[in-house]
Coordinates of C-alpha atoms in Angstrom, one line a residue:
X1 CA -8.1 13.8 -119.5
X2 CA -7.0 11.6 -122.4
X3 CA -4.5 13.1 -125.0
X4 CA -7.1 12.9 -127.8
X5 CA -9.0 15.9 -126.2
X6 CA -6.0 18.1 -126.1
X7 CA -6.6 20.1 -129.2
X8 CA -4.6 23.1 -130.1
X9 CA -6.4 26.6 -130.0
X10 CA -5.3 28.6 -133.2
X11 CA -2.7 31.2 -132.8
X12 CA -5.2 33.8 -133.9
X13 CA -7.4 33.1 -131.0
X14 CA -4.8 32.5 -128.4
X15 CA -2.2 35.4 -129.0
X16 CA -1.8 38.9 -130.1
X17 CA -5.4 39.8 -128.8
X18 CA -6.2 43.5 -128.6
X19 CA -9.1 44.8 -126.6
X20 CA -11.2 47.3 -128.5
X21 CA -14.6 48.9 -128.1
X22 CA -14.7 51.4 -130.9
X23 CA -16.8 50.7 -134.0
X24 CA -14.4 52.1 -136.6
X25 CA -13.1 50.1 -139.6
X26 CA -9.9 48.1 -139.3
X27 CA -8.6 47.2 -142.7
X28 CA -9.0 43.5 -143.6
X29 CA -10.4 42.7 -140.2
X30 CA -13.6 44.5 -140.8
X31 CA -15.0 46.2 -137.8
X32 CA -13.6 46.3 -134.4
X33 CA -16.0 44.8 -131.8
X34 CA -18.6 47.4 -130.5
X35 CA -19.7 47.4 -126.9
X36 CA -23.0 48.7 -125.7
X37 CA -25.3 48.5 -122.7
X38 CA -28.0 45.8 -123.2
X39 CA -29.7 45.9 -119.9
X40 CA -29.3 45.2 -116.1
X41 CA -30.1 42.3 -113.9
X42 CA -32.3 42.6 -110.9
X43 CA -29.3 43.3 -108.7
X44 CA -28.0 46.1 -110.8
X45 CA -25.3 44.3 -112.8
X46 CA -24.8 45.6 -116.1
X47 CA -25.2 43.3 -119.2
X48 CA -23.3 44.4 -122.3
X49 CA -23.8 43.4 -126.0
X50 CA -20.9 43.1 -128.3
X51 CA -21.3 43.6 -132.0
X52 CA -18.9 42.0 -134.5
X53 CA -18.7 41.9 -138.2
X54 CA -16.5 40.1 -140.6
X55 CA -16.6 38.3 -144.0
X56 CA -20.4 38.9 -144.3
X57 CA -21.3 37.4 -140.9
X58 CA -22.8 39.7 -138.2
X59 CA -22.6 38.5 -134.6
X60 CA -24.0 40.0 -131.4
X61 CA -23.0 38.5 -128.1
X62 CA -24.1 39.3 -124.5
X63 CA -21.9 39.2 -121.6
X64 CA -24.7 37.3 -119.8
X65 CA -24.3 33.7 -120.6
X66 CA -21.9 34.4 -123.5
X67 CA -25.2 34.3 -125.4
X68 CA -25.4 34.7 -129.2
X69 CA -28.3 37.2 -129.3
X70 CA -28.1 37.4 -133.1
X71 CA -26.2 35.9 -135.9
X72 CA -27.0 37.2 -139.4
X73 CA -25.8 35.7 -142.6
X74 CA -26.7 36.4 -146.3
X75 CA -28.8 34.2 -148.5
X76 CA -28.1 33.4 -152.1
X77 CA -29.0 37.0 -153.1
X78 CA -26.9 38.5 -150.5
X79 CA -29.8 39.4 -148.1
X80 CA -29.0 39.1 -144.4
X81 CA -31.2 37.7 -141.8
X82 CA -30.7 36.7 -138.2
X83 CA -30.7 32.8 -138.1
X84 CA -30.5 32.4 -134.4
X85 CA -33.3 32.4 -131.9
X86 CA -33.3 34.9 -129.1
X87 CA -34.9 37.7 -127.2
X88 CA -34.5 41.5 -127.6
X89 CA -34.3 42.2 -123.8
X90 CA -32.3 40.8 -120.8
X91 CA -35.5 40.2 -118.8
X92 CA -36.8 37.4 -121.0
X93 CA -33.3 35.8 -121.0
X94 CA -33.3 35.7 -117.3
X95 CA -37.0 34.5 -116.8
X96 CA -37.6 32.0 -119.5
X97 CA -34.9 31.3 -121.9
X98 CA -34.4 27.6 -123.0
X99 CA -30.5 28.3 -123.3
X100 CA -31.0 30.4 -126.4
X101 CA -27.5 31.0 -127.9
X102 CA -25.8 30.4 -124.6
X103 CA -22.4 29.0 -123.5
X104 CA -23.1 25.9 -121.5
X105 CA -21.0 24.5 -118.5
X106 CA -19.7 23.1 -116.5
X107 CA -21.3 20.1 -118.2
X108 CA -23.3 20.3 -121.4
X109 CA -26.2 17.9 -121.5
X110 CA -27.6 15.6 -118.8
X111 CA -26.0 13.8 -115.6
X112 CA -28.3 11.1 -114.3
X113 CA -29.8 11.9 -110.9
X114 CA -27.2 14.7 -110.9
X115 CA -24.7 12.3 -109.3
X116 CA -21.4 10.9 -110.2
X117 CA -18.3 9.4 -108.4
X118 CA -14.7 10.5 -109.1
X119 CA -11.7 9.1 -107.4
X120 CA -13.8 7.3 -105.1
X121 CA -15.7 10.4 -103.7
X122 CA -19.4 10.9 -104.5
X123 CA -20.8 14.3 -105.8
X124 CA -24.4 15.5 -105.7
X125 CA -25.0 18.3 -108.4
X126 CA -27.7 20.8 -108.8
X127 CA -30.9 18.9 -110.2
X128 CA -32.9 21.0 -112.7
X129 CA -34.4 18.5 -115.2
X130 CA -36.6 16.2 -113.4
X131 CA -34.3 14.0 -111.2
X132 CA -31.3 14.8 -113.4
X133 CA -28.8 17.6 -113.8
X134 CA -29.0 19.5 -117.1
X135 CA -26.4 21.9 -118.7
X136 CA -24.6 22.7 -115.4
X137 CA -27.5 22.8 -113.0
X138 CA -30.0 25.6 -112.0
X139 CA -27.5 28.4 -112.4
X140 CA -25.0 27.1 -115.0
X141 CA -22.6 29.1 -117.2
X142 CA -25.6 30.3 -119.2
X143 CA -26.7 32.4 -116.2
X144 CA -23.3 34.0 -115.3
X145 CA -22.1 37.4 -116.4
X146 CA -18.7 36.8 -118.2
X147 CA -15.7 39.2 -118.4
X148 CA -15.4 40.0 -122.2
X149 CA -12.8 41.7 -124.2
X150 CA -12.9 42.4 -127.9
X151 CA -10.0 42.0 -130.2
X152 CA -8.6 42.2 -133.7
X153 CA -5.8 40.0 -134.9
X154 CA -4.7 40.1 -138.4
X155 CA -7.9 39.7 -140.5
X156 CA -9.9 38.2 -137.6
X157 CA -12.1 39.9 -135.1
X158 CA -13.5 38.4 -131.9
X159 CA -14.2 38.3 -128.3
X160 CA -12.4 36.5 -125.4
X161 CA -14.8 35.6 -122.5
X162 CA -13.6 34.6 -119.0
X163 CA -15.4 33.1 -116.1
X164 CA -14.1 31.5 -112.9
X165 CA -16.4 28.8 -111.4
X166 CA -15.5 28.3 -107.7
X167 CA -15.1 24.9 -106.0
X168 CA -18.4 23.5 -105.1
X169 CA -20.5 25.8 -107.4
X170 CA -23.6 23.7 -108.4
X171 CA -21.9 20.7 -106.7
X172 CA -18.9 20.4 -109.0
X173 CA -15.4 19.9 -107.4
X174 CA -12.5 22.3 -108.1
X175 CA -12.2 25.9 -109.1
X176 CA -12.5 25.9 -112.8
X177 CA -11.0 28.8 -114.8
X178 CA -12.7 29.1 -118.2
X179 CA -11.6 31.0 -121.4
X180 CA -13.8 30.9 -124.6
X181 CA -12.8 32.6 -127.6
X182 CA -15.3 33.6 -130.3
X183 CA -13.5 34.5 -133.6
X184 CA -15.1 35.8 -136.9
X185 CA -12.7 35.0 -139.8
X186 CA -12.2 37.0 -142.8
X187 CA -14.3 34.3 -144.5
X188 CA -17.2 34.9 -142.2
X189 CA -16.6 31.6 -140.2
X190 CA -17.6 31.6 -136.6
X191 CA -14.9 29.7 -134.5
X192 CA -15.2 28.7 -130.9
X193 CA -12.2 27.8 -128.9
X194 CA -12.8 26.5 -125.3
X195 CA -10.2 26.2 -122.7
X196 CA -10.3 25.4 -118.9
X197 CA -8.1 24.4 -116.0
X198 CA -8.8 23.3 -112.5
X199 CA -7.2 23.0 -109.1
X200 CA -9.0 19.7 -108.3
X201 CA -10.1 16.7 -110.3
X202 CA -13.5 17.4 -111.8
X203 CA -15.5 16.7 -115.0
X204 CA -16.1 19.3 -117.7
X205 CA -18.0 19.3 -121.1
X206 CA -18.5 22.8 -122.6
X207 CA -20.6 23.6 -125.6
X208 CA -22.8 26.2 -127.2
X209 CA -26.6 26.2 -127.6
X210 CA -27.6 28.2 -130.6
X211 CA -31.1 27.5 -131.9
X212 CA -30.8 27.6 -135.7
X213 CA -33.3 28.5 -138.4
X214 CA -31.6 29.3 -141.6
X215 CA -34.6 30.7 -143.1
X216 CA -34.7 33.3 -140.3
X217 CA -35.7 33.2 -136.8
X218 CA -39.4 33.4 -136.4
X219 CA -40.0 32.2 -139.9
X220 CA -41.6 28.9 -138.9
X221 CA -40.6 25.3 -139.0
X222 CA -37.1 23.8 -139.8
X223 CA -38.4 20.5 -140.9
X224 CA -37.9 21.2 -144.5
X225 CA -34.1 22.0 -143.7
X226 CA -31.7 19.4 -145.1
X227 CA -29.3 17.8 -142.9
X228 CA -26.4 15.3 -142.9
X229 CA -24.4 14.1 -140.0
X230 CA -21.2 11.9 -140.4
X231 CA -22.1 9.4 -137.7
X232 CA -23.0 5.6 -138.0
X233 CA -24.1 5.3 -134.3
X234 CA -26.0 7.1 -131.8
X235 CA -26.6 6.9 -127.9
X236 CA -30.2 5.6 -127.3
X237 CA -31.8 7.0 -124.1
X238 CA -34.3 6.1 -121.4
X239 CA -37.4 7.9 -120.6
X240 CA -35.4 10.5 -118.6
X241 CA -33.3 11.2 -121.8
X242 CA -30.2 9.6 -120.1
X243 CA -28.1 7.3 -122.4
X244 CA -28.6 3.6 -121.8
X245 CA -24.9 3.1 -122.5
X246 CA -25.5 1.5 -125.9
X247 CA -23.9 2.8 -129.0
X248 CA -26.5 1.9 -131.4
X249 CA -26.4 1.8 -135.2
X250 CA -28.3 4.5 -137.0
X251 CA -28.9 2.2 -139.9
X252 CA -32.8 1.5 -140.5
X253 CA -33.7 4.2 -137.9
X254 CA -35.0 7.7 -138.0
X255 CA -31.6 8.8 -136.7
X256 CA -29.8 7.9 -140.0
X257 CA -28.6 11.1 -141.4
X258 CA -25.4 9.7 -143.2
X259 CA -27.2 10.8 -146.3
X260 CA -28.8 14.1 -146.6
X261 CA -32.5 14.2 -145.8
X262 CA -34.9 16.7 -144.4
X263 CA -35.1 17.2 -140.5
X264 CA -38.8 16.3 -140.8
X265 CA -38.6 13.3 -143.1
X266 CA -38.7 10.7 -140.3
X267 CA -39.5 12.8 -137.2
X268 CA -43.1 11.5 -136.8
X269 CA -42.2 7.8 -137.2
X270 CA -43.6 5.6 -134.3
X271 CA -40.2 5.0 -132.8
X272 CA -39.7 4.8 -129.0
X273 CA -36.7 6.9 -128.9
X274 CA -38.7 9.8 -130.6
X275 CA -41.5 9.3 -128.3
X276 CA -38.9 9.7 -125.4
X277 CA -37.5 12.9 -126.8
X278 CA -40.9 14.1 -128.1
X279 CA -38.9 14.5 -131.3
X280 CA -35.1 14.3 -131.6
X281 CA -33.0 15.1 -128.7
X282 CA -30.0 12.6 -128.9
X283 CA -26.3 12.5 -129.1
X284 CA -24.7 11.2 -132.3
X285 CA -21.3 9.3 -132.0
X286 CA -19.3 11.0 -134.7
X287 CA -17.4 8.7 -136.9
X288 CA -14.1 10.7 -136.7
X289 CA -14.1 10.4 -132.9
X290 CA -12.0 13.0 -130.9
X291 CA -9.5 14.7 -133.2
X292 CA -6.7 17.2 -132.8
X293 CA -8.1 19.6 -135.2
X294 CA -11.7 20.4 -136.3
X295 CA -13.1 18.1 -138.9
X296 CA -16.4 18.6 -140.6
X297 CA -19.2 16.6 -139.1
X298 CA -22.5 18.1 -140.2
X299 CA -24.1 20.2 -142.9
X300 CA -27.4 22.1 -142.6
X301 CA -29.1 23.7 -145.6
X302 CA -32.2 25.8 -146.0
X303 CA -33.5 25.2 -149.6
X304 CA -35.6 28.3 -149.6
X305 CA -32.8 30.8 -148.9
X306 CA -29.8 28.7 -149.9
X307 CA -28.1 29.4 -146.6
X308 CA -25.9 26.6 -145.5
X309 CA -24.2 25.8 -142.1
X310 CA -21.2 23.5 -142.1
X311 CA -20.0 22.5 -138.7
X312 CA -16.4 21.1 -137.9
X313 CA -15.2 20.1 -134.4
X314 CA -12.6 18.4 -132.4
X315 CA -15.3 16.9 -130.2
X316 CA -16.5 13.1 -130.6
X317 CA -20.3 13.9 -130.2
X318 CA -23.0 15.8 -131.6
X319 CA -26.3 16.6 -129.8
X320 CA -29.1 17.1 -132.2
X321 CA -32.2 18.7 -130.7
X322 CA -35.1 19.4 -132.9
X323 CA -36.8 22.2 -130.8
X324 CA -39.5 19.9 -129.4
X325 CA -40.1 21.8 -126.2
X326 CA -40.8 25.3 -128.0
X327 CA -44.4 25.6 -127.0
X328 CA -45.7 29.0 -128.2
X329 CA -45.1 30.8 -125.0
X330 CA -41.9 32.7 -126.0
X331 CA -41.9 35.8 -128.3
X332 CA -38.4 36.1 -130.2
X333 CA -36.4 39.1 -131.3
X334 CA -38.4 39.6 -134.4
X335 CA -41.7 39.7 -132.5
X336 CA -42.9 36.3 -133.7
X337 CA -44.0 33.4 -131.4
X338 CA -41.6 30.2 -131.2
X339 CA -43.5 26.9 -131.7
X340 CA -42.2 23.3 -131.7
X341 CA -39.8 22.6 -134.5
X342 CA -39.1 26.3 -135.2
X343 CA -35.4 25.7 -134.8
X344 CA -32.8 23.0 -134.1
X345 CA -29.6 22.7 -132.0
X346 CA -26.4 21.1 -133.2
X347 CA -24.3 21.0 -130.0
X348 CA -20.7 19.6 -130.3
X349 CA -19.7 17.9 -127.2
X350 CA -18.5 14.9 -125.2
X351 CA -21.4 12.4 -124.6
X352 CA -24.2 13.0 -122.0
X353 CA -23.8 11.3 -118.6
X354 CA -20.3 10.3 -119.4
X355 CA -19.2 10.6 -115.8
X356 CA -21.3 7.6 -115.1
X357 CA -20.5 5.7 -118.4
X358 CA -16.9 4.3 -118.1
X359 CA -17.3 3.1 -121.8
X360 CA -17.9 6.7 -123.0
X361 CA -15.0 9.1 -123.8
X362 CA -13.8 10.6 -120.5
X363 CA -14.6 14.1 -119.4
X364 CA -12.3 14.1 -116.5
X365 CA -10.1 17.1 -116.1
X366 CA -7.2 17.1 -113.5
X367 CA -4.8 19.7 -112.1
X368 CA -2.0 20.5 -114.6
X369 CA -4.1 19.6 -117.6
X370 CA -5.8 22.1 -119.9
X371 CA -9.2 21.2 -121.5
X372 CA -9.2 22.4 -125.1
X373 CA -11.9 21.9 -127.8
X374 CA -12.8 23.7 -130.9
X375 CA -15.8 24.0 -133.2
X376 CA -16.0 26.1 -136.4
X377 CA -19.3 27.1 -138.1
X378 CA -18.8 27.9 -141.8
X379 CA -21.6 29.7 -143.8
X380 CA -22.5 29.8 -147.3
X381 CA -25.5 30.3 -149.8

């Protein structure tokens, strides 16, 4: 793994962590994480929900998939709403979730035909998206029950999530030990620190799959949300949504979000890339590249509520997905049906199909190395 990927996890998320399950106040750190039973899987495995609150942000996370089940932030008048799509029961997450709020791994996004070659050896992965592998395969990290501990550290509160993916799981080589830290800061920022080690050369690309609607989940389309992305290029795809290998300029295309514009401004243009994705489902090549510390790369704003999301990351790519496959068959936490365009995803990542694209930033992780990336979500109104 190249040095540019070796970002440093903040000390607040890496040390001095104290497990806690009581819901009492804790000085400047707000409330300690609260643990409760959310449901059970078919085999009887318990799924817990952890509730966090700090700096005006309220976060609820499931041990199943590390899922953000709810994320509430205030509008310009101080009124909180849940801005993340999800379900109110574990059964729907198991049966029909399109990765709502989930931790994604081992490999976020698509790998062509579920195949790659590493050090001269070919690997066949679980195929679950046509002929391709998507988000780690048929049973990726989004469908695993994670070990979770709550903590308070100074003015921060958060969760540490652990999962071990055994050698050969979903076709991936090496036993991968993963640690993900969710932190709510005193400013209400939601920070994610990812770390992983392996005992055999492998590929890894972790991300989170929150579906954002800053007007509130179930409130309708996000096409009026205003978005900017600090990227002059993107990776065009073929009909299977696999990158062609080109790093194309966004100038003169519907993919130009260098200046702030509404999500829906160009989304119905007669552009072949939009036809392939049934809307936007593409990776942006961030101008900053891979960085040692998180730098701001995107801003999303809902003009009706004033709620704003700013994303900073160490990663070189951002997958913008405009909720194209929400088809009116899912009922969310607020009892409303989710339809096309009712939310969008902004997934910080390395590029799709990087194991088969030598010109893309490497996603290879070797024994003795530690995969580290960080993404920070900052909220305002």
